[in-house]
PDB file of C-alpha atoms in Angstrom:
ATOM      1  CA  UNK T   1     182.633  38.491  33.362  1.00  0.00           C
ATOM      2  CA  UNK T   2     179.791  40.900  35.669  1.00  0.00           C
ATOM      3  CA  UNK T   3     177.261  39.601  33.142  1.00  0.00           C
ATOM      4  CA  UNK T   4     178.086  35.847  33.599  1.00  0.00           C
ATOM      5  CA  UNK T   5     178.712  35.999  37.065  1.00  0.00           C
ATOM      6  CA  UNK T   6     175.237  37.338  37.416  1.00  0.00           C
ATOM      7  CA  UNK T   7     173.584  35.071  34.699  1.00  0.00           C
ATOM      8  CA  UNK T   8     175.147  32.312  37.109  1.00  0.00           C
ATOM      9  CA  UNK T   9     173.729  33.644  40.435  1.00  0.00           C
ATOM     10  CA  UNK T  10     170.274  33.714  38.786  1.00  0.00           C
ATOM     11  CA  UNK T  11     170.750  30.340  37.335  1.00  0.00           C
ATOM     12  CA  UNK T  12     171.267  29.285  41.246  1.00  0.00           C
ATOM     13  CA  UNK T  13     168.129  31.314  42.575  1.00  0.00           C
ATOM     14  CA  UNK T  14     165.978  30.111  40.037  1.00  0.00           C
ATOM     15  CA  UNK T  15     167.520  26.414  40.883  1.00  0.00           C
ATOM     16  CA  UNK T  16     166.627  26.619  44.121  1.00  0.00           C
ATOM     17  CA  UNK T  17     163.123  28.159  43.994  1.00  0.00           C
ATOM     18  CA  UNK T  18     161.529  26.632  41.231  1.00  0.00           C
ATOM     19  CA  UNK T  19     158.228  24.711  42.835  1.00  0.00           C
ATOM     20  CA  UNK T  20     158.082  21.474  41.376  1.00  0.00           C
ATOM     21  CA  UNK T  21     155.350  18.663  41.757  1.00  0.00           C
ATOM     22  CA  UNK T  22     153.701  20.789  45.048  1.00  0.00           C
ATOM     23  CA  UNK T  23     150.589  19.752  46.056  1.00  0.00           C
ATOM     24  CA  UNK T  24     149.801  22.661  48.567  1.00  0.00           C
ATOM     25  CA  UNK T  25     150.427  26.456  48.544  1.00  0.00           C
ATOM     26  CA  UNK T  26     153.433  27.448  50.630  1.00  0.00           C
ATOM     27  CA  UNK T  27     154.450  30.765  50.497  1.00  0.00           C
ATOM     28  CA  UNK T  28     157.883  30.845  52.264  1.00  0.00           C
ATOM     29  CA  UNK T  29     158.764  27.401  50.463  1.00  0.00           C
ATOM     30  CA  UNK T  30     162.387  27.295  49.361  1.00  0.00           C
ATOM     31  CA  UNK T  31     163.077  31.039  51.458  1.00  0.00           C
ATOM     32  CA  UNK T  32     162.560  29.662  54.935  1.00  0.00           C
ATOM     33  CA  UNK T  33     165.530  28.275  56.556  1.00  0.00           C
ATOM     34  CA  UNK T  34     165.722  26.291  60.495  1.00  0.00           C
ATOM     35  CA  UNK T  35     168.327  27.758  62.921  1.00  0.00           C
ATOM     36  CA  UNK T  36     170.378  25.065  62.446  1.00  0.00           C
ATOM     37  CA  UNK T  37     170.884  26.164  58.771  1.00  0.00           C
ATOM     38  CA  UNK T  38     169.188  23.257  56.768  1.00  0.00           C
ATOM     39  CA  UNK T  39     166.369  24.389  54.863  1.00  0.00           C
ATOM     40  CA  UNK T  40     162.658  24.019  56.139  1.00  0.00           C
ATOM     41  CA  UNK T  41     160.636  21.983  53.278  1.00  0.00           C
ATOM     42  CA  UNK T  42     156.567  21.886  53.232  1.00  0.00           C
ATOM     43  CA  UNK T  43     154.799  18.853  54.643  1.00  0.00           C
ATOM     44  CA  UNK T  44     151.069  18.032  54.429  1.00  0.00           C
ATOM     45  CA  UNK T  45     150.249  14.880  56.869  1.00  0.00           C
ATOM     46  CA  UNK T  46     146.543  13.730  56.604  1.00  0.00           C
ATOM     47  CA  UNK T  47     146.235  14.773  52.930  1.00  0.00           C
ATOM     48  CA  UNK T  48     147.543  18.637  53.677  1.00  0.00           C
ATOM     49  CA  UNK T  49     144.861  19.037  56.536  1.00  0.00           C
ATOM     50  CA  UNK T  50     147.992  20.220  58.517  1.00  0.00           C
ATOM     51  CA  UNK T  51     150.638  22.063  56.515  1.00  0.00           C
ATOM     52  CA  UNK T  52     154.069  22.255  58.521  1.00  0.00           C
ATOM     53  CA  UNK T  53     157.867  23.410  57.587  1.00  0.00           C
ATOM     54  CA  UNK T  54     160.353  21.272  59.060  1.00  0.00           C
ATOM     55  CA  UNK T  55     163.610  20.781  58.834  1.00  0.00           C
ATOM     56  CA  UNK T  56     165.357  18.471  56.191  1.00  0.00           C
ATOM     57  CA  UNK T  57     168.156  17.602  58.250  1.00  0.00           C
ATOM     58  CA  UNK T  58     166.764  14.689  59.756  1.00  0.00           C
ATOM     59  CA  UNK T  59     165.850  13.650  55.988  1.00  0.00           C
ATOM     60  CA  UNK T  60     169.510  14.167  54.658  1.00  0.00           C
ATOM     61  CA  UNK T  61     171.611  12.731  57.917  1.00  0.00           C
ATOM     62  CA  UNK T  62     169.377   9.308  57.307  1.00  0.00           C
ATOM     63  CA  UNK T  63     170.098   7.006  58.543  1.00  0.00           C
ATOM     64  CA  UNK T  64     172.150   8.685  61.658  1.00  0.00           C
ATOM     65  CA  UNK T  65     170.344  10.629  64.357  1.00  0.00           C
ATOM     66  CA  UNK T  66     169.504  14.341  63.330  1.00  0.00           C
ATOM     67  CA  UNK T  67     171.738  16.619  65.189  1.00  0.00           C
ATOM     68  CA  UNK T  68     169.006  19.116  65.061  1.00  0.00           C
ATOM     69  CA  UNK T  69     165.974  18.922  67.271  1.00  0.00           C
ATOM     70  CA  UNK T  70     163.955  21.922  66.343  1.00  0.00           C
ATOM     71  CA  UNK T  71     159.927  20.966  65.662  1.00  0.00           C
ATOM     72  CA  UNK T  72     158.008  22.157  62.820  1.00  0.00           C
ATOM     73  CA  UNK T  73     156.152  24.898  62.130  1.00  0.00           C
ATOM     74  CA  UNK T  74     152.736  25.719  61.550  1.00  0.00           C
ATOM     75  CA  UNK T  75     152.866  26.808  57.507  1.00  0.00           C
ATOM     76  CA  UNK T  76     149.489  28.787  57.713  1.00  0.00           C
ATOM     77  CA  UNK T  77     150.428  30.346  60.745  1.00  0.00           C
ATOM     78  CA  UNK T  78     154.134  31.583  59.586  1.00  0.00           C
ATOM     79  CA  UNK T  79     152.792  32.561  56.132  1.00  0.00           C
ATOM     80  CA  UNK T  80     149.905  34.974  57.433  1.00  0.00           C
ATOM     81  CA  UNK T  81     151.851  36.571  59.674  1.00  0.00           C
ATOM     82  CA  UNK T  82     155.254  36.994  57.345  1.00  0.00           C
ATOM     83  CA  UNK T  83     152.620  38.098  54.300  1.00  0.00           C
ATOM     84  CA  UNK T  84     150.986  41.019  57.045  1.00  0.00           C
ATOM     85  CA  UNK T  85     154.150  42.214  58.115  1.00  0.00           C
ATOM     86  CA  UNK T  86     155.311  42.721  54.173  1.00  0.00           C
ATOM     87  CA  UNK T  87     152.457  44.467  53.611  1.00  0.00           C
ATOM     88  CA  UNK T  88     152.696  47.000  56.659  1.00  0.00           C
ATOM     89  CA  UNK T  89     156.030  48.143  55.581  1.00  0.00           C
ATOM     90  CA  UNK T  90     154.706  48.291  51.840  1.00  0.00           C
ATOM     91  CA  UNK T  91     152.194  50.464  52.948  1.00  0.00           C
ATOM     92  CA  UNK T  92     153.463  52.041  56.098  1.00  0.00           C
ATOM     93  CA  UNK T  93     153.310  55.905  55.217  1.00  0.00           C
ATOM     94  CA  UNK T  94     155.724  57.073  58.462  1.00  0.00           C
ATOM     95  CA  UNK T  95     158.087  54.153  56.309  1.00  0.00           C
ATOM     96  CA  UNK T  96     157.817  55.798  53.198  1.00  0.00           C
ATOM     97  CA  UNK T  97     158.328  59.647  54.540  1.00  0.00           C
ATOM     98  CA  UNK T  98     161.833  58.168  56.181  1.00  0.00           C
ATOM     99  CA  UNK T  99     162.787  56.741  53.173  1.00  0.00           C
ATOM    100  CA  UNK T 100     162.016  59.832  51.102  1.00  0.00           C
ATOM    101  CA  UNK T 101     163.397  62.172  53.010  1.00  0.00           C
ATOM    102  CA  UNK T 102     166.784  59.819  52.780  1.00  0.00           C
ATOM    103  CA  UNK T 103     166.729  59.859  49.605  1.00  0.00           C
ATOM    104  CA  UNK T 104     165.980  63.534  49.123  1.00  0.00           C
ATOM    105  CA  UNK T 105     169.094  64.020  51.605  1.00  0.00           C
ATOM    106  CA  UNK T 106     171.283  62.241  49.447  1.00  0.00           C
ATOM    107  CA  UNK T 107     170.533  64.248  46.089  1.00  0.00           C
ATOM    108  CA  UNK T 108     171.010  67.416  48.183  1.00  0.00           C
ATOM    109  CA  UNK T 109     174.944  67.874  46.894  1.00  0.00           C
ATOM    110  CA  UNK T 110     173.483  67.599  43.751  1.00  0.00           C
ATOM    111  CA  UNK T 111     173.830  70.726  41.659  1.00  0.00           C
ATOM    112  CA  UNK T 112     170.996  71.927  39.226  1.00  0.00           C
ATOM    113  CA  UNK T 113     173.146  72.600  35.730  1.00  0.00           C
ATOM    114  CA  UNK T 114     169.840  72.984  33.226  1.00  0.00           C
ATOM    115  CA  UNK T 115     171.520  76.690  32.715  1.00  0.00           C
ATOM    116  CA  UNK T 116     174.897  75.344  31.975  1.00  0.00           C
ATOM    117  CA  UNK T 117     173.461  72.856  29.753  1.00  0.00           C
ATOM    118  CA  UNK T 118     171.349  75.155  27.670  1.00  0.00           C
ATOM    119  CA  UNK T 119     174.306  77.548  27.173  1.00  0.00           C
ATOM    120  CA  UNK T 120     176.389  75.249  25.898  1.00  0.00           C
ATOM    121  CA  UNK T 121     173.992  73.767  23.500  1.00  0.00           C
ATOM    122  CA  UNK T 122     173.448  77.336  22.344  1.00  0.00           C
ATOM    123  CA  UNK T 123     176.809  77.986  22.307  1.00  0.00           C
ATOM    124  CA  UNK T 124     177.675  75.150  20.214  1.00  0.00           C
ATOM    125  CA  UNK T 125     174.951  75.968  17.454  1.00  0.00           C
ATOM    126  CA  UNK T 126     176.948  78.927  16.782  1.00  0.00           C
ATOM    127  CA  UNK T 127     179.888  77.320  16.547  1.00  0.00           C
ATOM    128  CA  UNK T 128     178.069  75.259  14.173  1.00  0.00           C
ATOM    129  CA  UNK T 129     176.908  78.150  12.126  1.00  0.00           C
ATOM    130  CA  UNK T 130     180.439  79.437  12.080  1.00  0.00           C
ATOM    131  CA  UNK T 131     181.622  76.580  10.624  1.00  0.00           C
ATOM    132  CA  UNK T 132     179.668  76.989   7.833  1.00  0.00           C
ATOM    133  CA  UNK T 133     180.215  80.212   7.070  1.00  0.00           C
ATOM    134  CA  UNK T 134     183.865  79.395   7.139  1.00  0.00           C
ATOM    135  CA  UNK T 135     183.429  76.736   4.336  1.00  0.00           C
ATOM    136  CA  UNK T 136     181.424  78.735   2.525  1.00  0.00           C
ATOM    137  CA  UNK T 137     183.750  81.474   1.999  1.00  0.00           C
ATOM    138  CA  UNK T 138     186.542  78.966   0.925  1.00  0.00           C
ATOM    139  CA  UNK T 139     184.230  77.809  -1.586  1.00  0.00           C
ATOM    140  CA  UNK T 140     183.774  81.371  -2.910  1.00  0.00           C
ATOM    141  CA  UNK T 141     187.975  82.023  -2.516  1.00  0.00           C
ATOM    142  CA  UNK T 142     187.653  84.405  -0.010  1.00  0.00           C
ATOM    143  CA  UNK T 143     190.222  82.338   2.131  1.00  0.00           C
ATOM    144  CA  UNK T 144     192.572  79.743   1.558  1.00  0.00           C
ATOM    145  CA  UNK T 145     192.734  75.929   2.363  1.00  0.00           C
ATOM    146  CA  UNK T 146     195.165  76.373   5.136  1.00  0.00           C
ATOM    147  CA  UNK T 147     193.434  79.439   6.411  1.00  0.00           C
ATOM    148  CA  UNK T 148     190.320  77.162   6.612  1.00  0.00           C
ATOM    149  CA  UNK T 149     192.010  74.318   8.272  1.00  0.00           C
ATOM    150  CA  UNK T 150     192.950  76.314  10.914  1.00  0.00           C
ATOM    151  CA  UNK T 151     190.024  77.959  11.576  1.00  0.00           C
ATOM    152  CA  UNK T 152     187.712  74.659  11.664  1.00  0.00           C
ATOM    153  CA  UNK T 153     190.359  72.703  13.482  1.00  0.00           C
ATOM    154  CA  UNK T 154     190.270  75.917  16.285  1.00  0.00           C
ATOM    155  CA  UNK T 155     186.160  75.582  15.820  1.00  0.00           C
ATOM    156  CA  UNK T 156     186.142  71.665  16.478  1.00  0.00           C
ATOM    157  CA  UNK T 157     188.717  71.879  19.239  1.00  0.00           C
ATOM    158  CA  UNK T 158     185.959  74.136  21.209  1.00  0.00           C
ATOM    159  CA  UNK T 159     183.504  71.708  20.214  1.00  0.00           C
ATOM    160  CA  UNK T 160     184.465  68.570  21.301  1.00  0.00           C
ATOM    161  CA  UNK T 161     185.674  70.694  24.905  1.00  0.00           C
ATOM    162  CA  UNK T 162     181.938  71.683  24.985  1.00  0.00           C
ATOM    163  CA  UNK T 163     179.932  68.139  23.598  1.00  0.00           C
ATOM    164  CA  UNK T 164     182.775  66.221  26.855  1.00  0.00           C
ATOM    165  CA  UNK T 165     180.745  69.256  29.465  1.00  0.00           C
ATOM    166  CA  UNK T 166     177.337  68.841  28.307  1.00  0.00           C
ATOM    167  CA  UNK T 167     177.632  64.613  28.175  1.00  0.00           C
ATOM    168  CA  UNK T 168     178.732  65.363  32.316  1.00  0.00           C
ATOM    169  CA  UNK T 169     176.313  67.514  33.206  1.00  0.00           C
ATOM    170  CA  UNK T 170     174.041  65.618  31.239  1.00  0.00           C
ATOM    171  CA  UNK T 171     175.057  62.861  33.256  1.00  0.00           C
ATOM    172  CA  UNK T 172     175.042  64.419  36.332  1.00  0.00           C
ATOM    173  CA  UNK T 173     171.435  65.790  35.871  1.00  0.00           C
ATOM    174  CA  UNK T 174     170.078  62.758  35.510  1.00  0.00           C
ATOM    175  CA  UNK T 175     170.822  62.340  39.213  1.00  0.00           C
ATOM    176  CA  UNK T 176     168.900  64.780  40.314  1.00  0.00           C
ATOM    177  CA  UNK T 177     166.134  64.222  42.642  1.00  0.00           C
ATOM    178  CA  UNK T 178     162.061  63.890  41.205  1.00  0.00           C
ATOM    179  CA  UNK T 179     159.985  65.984  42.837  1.00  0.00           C
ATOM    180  CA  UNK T 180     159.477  65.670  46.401  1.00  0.00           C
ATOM    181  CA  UNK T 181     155.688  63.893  47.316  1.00  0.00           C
ATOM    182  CA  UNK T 182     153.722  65.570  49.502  1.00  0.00           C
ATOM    183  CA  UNK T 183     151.837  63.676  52.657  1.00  0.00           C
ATOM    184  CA  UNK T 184     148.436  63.798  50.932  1.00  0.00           C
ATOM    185  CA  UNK T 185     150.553  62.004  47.938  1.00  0.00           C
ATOM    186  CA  UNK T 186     151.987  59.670  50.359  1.00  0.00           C
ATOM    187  CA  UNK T 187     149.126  58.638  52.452  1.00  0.00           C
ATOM    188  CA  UNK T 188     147.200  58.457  49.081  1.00  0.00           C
ATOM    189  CA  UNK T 189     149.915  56.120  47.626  1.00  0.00           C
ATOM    190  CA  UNK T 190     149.756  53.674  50.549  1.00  0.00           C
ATOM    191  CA  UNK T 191     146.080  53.360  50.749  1.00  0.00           C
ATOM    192  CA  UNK T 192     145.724  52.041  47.080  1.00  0.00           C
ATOM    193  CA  UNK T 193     148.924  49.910  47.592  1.00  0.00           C
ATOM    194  CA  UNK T 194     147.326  48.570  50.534  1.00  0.00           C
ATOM    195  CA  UNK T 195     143.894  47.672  48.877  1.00  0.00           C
ATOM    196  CA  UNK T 196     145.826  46.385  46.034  1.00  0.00           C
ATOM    197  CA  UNK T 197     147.752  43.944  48.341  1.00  0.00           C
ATOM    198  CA  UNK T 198     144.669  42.694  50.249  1.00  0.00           C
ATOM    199  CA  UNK T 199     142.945  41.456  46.757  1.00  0.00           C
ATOM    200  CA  UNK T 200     146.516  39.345  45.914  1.00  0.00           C
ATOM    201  CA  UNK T 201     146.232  35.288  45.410  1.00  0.00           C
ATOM    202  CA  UNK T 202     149.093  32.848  46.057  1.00  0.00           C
ATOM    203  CA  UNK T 203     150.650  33.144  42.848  1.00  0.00           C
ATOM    204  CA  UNK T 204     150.875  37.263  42.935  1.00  0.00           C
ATOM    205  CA  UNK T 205     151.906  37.275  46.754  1.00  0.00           C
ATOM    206  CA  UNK T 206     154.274  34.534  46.043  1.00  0.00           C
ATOM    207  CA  UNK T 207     155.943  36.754  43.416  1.00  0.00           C
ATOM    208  CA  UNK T 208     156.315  39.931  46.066  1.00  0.00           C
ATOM    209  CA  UNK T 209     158.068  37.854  48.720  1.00  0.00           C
ATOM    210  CA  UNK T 210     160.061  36.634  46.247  1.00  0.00           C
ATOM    211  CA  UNK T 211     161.184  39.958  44.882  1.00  0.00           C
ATOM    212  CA  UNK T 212     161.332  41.439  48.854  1.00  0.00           C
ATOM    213  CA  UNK T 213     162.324  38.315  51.221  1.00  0.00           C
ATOM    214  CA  UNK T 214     166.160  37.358  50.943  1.00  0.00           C
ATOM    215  CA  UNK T 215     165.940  34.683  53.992  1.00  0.00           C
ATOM    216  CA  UNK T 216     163.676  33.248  56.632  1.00  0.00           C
ATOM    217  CA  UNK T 217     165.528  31.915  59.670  1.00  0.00           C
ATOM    218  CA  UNK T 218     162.514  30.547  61.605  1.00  0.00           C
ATOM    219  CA  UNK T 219     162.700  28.501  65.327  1.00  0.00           C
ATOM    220  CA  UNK T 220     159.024  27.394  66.875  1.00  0.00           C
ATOM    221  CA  UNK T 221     159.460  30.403  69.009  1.00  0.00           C
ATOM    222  CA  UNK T 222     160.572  32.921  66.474  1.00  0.00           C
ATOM    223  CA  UNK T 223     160.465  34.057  62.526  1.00  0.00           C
ATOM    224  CA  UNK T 224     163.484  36.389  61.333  1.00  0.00           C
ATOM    225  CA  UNK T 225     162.931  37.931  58.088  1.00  0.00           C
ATOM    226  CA  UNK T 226     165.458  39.422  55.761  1.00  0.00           C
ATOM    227  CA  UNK T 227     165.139  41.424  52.875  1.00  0.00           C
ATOM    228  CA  UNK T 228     164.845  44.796  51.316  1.00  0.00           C
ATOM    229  CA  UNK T 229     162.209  46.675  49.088  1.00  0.00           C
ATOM    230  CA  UNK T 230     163.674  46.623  45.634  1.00  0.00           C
ATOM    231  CA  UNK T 231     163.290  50.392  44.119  1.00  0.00           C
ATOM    232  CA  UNK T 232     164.183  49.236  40.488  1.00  0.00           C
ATOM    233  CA  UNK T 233     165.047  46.275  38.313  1.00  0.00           C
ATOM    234  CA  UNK T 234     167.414  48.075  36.045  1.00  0.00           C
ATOM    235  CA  UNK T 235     170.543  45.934  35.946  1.00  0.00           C
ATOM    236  CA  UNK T 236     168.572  42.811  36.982  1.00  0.00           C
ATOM    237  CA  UNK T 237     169.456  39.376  35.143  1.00  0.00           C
ATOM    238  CA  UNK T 238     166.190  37.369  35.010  1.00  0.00           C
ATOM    239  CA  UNK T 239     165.359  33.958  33.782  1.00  0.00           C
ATOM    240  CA  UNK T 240     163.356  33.942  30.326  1.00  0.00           C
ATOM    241  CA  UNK T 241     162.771  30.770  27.843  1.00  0.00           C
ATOM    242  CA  UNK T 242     163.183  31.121  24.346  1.00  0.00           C
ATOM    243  CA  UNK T 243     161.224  28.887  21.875  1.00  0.00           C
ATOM    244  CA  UNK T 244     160.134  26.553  24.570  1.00  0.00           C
ATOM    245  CA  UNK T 245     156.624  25.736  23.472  1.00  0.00           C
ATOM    246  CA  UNK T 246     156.954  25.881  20.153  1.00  0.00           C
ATOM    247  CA  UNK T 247     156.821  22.661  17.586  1.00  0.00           C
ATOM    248  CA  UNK T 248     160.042  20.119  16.741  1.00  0.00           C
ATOM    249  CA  UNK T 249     159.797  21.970  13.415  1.00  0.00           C
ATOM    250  CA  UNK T 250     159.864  25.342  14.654  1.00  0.00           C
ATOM    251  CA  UNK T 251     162.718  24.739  17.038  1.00  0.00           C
ATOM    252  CA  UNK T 252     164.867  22.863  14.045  1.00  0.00           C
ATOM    253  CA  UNK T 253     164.342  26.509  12.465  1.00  0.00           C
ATOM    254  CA  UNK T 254     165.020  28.368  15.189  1.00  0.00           C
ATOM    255  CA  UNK T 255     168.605  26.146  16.489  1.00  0.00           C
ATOM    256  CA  UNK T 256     169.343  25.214  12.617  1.00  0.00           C
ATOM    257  CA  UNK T 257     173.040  24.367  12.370  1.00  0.00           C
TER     258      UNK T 257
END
């Protein structure tokens, strides 16, 4: 149920920011929002000499009077100064030393267990060894079935105690913390990150604000921007098409019944 509940949330984001049939570049399209909660769409009067966002509501309450009153906004204007402020706290380095040493601080509880964990594996290599030897000498008659039964079910007890600790701290070191970057690392980091965002087209900056804006509530006196810095994409659910350019023969073979 997590994985369809996800698949279905992505199903709605891609939905409702797919750009279809746009004849000029807005960055914020389909992110930025009015105060009165209607969404702001892209307009180009005078053949997109002047690119605005404005509100839909007065398109959706046609024919009635719009209940909201808020004028557009200048796109080039809103997108230039959203798209510098991203890229200041992408390549802020007083930013990324907070967020480091948060992170750092967090991992602090965690306990190094590389010792315990090398122990155990040696540990259970002689156990391993052992068990051997045991079959062995019931194979030669030096003991008897029942004397070997107990002895590997005592041996296998141990082991599975032993394999239970090692998948925990296994587990457990995983969590711990890489090694901490140093300022010259930092400052280094956010220089190339910075040269690497000026050199960006539409398409690639329109893929970061994607991945860092949640929601633009803009007013023509003010832009609020919400969102976070993703840090990985591990359990992310993503849109991908299978088979989608392919021939009518190739997708008879590939959806066959």
């Amino acid at each position: 149920k997590d994985i369809f509940d996800r698949v279905q949330k992505q199903l709605r984001i891609n939905f409702d920011r797919c750009v279809i049939n746009k004849k000029n570049e807005y960055l914020l399209c389909n992110l930025i929002r009015c105060t009165c909660g209607a969404t702001r769409t892209g307009e180009g009067p005078q053949h997109g000499k002047h690119l605005y966002y404005r509100c839909s509501g007065r398109v959706s309450q046609y024919p009635m009077p719009p209940s909201c009153h808020e004028k557009g906004i200048n796109a080039r204007i809103a997108d230039a100064m959203v798209w510098d402020e991203v890229k200041k706290l992408m390549t802020s380095p007083q930013l990324l030393r907070r967020q480091v040493a948060r992170y750092f601080d967090s991992k602090s509880q965690i306990v190094d267990h590389s010792s315990y964990i090398a122990s155990i594996q040696h540990y259970l290599s002689k156990l391993i060894i052992e068990e051997e030897r045991y079959t062995k000498a019931y194979g030669q008659q030096v003991i008897t079935l029942a004397q070997l039964t107990s002895f590997v079910q005592n041996i296998r007890l141990k082991r599975t105690t032993l394999e239970q600790k090692l998948v925990s701290y296994a587990q457990e070191q995983e969590q711990l913390p890489f090694a901490k970057p140093t300022d010259e690392q930092i400052q280094s980091f956010c220089q190339k990150a910075k040269e690497k965002l000026e050199s960006q087209g539409y398409q690639q900056k329109r893929r970061v604000v994607l991945s860092v804006i949640n929601n633009i509530v803009a007013s023509e006196k003010e832009v609020q921007v919400y969102g976070f810095l993703p840090v990985t994409e591990a359990n992310y659910v993503k849109f991908i098409s299978e088979s989608r350019y392919c021939w009518v023969t190739q997708r008879w073979k590939e959806h066959a019944v």
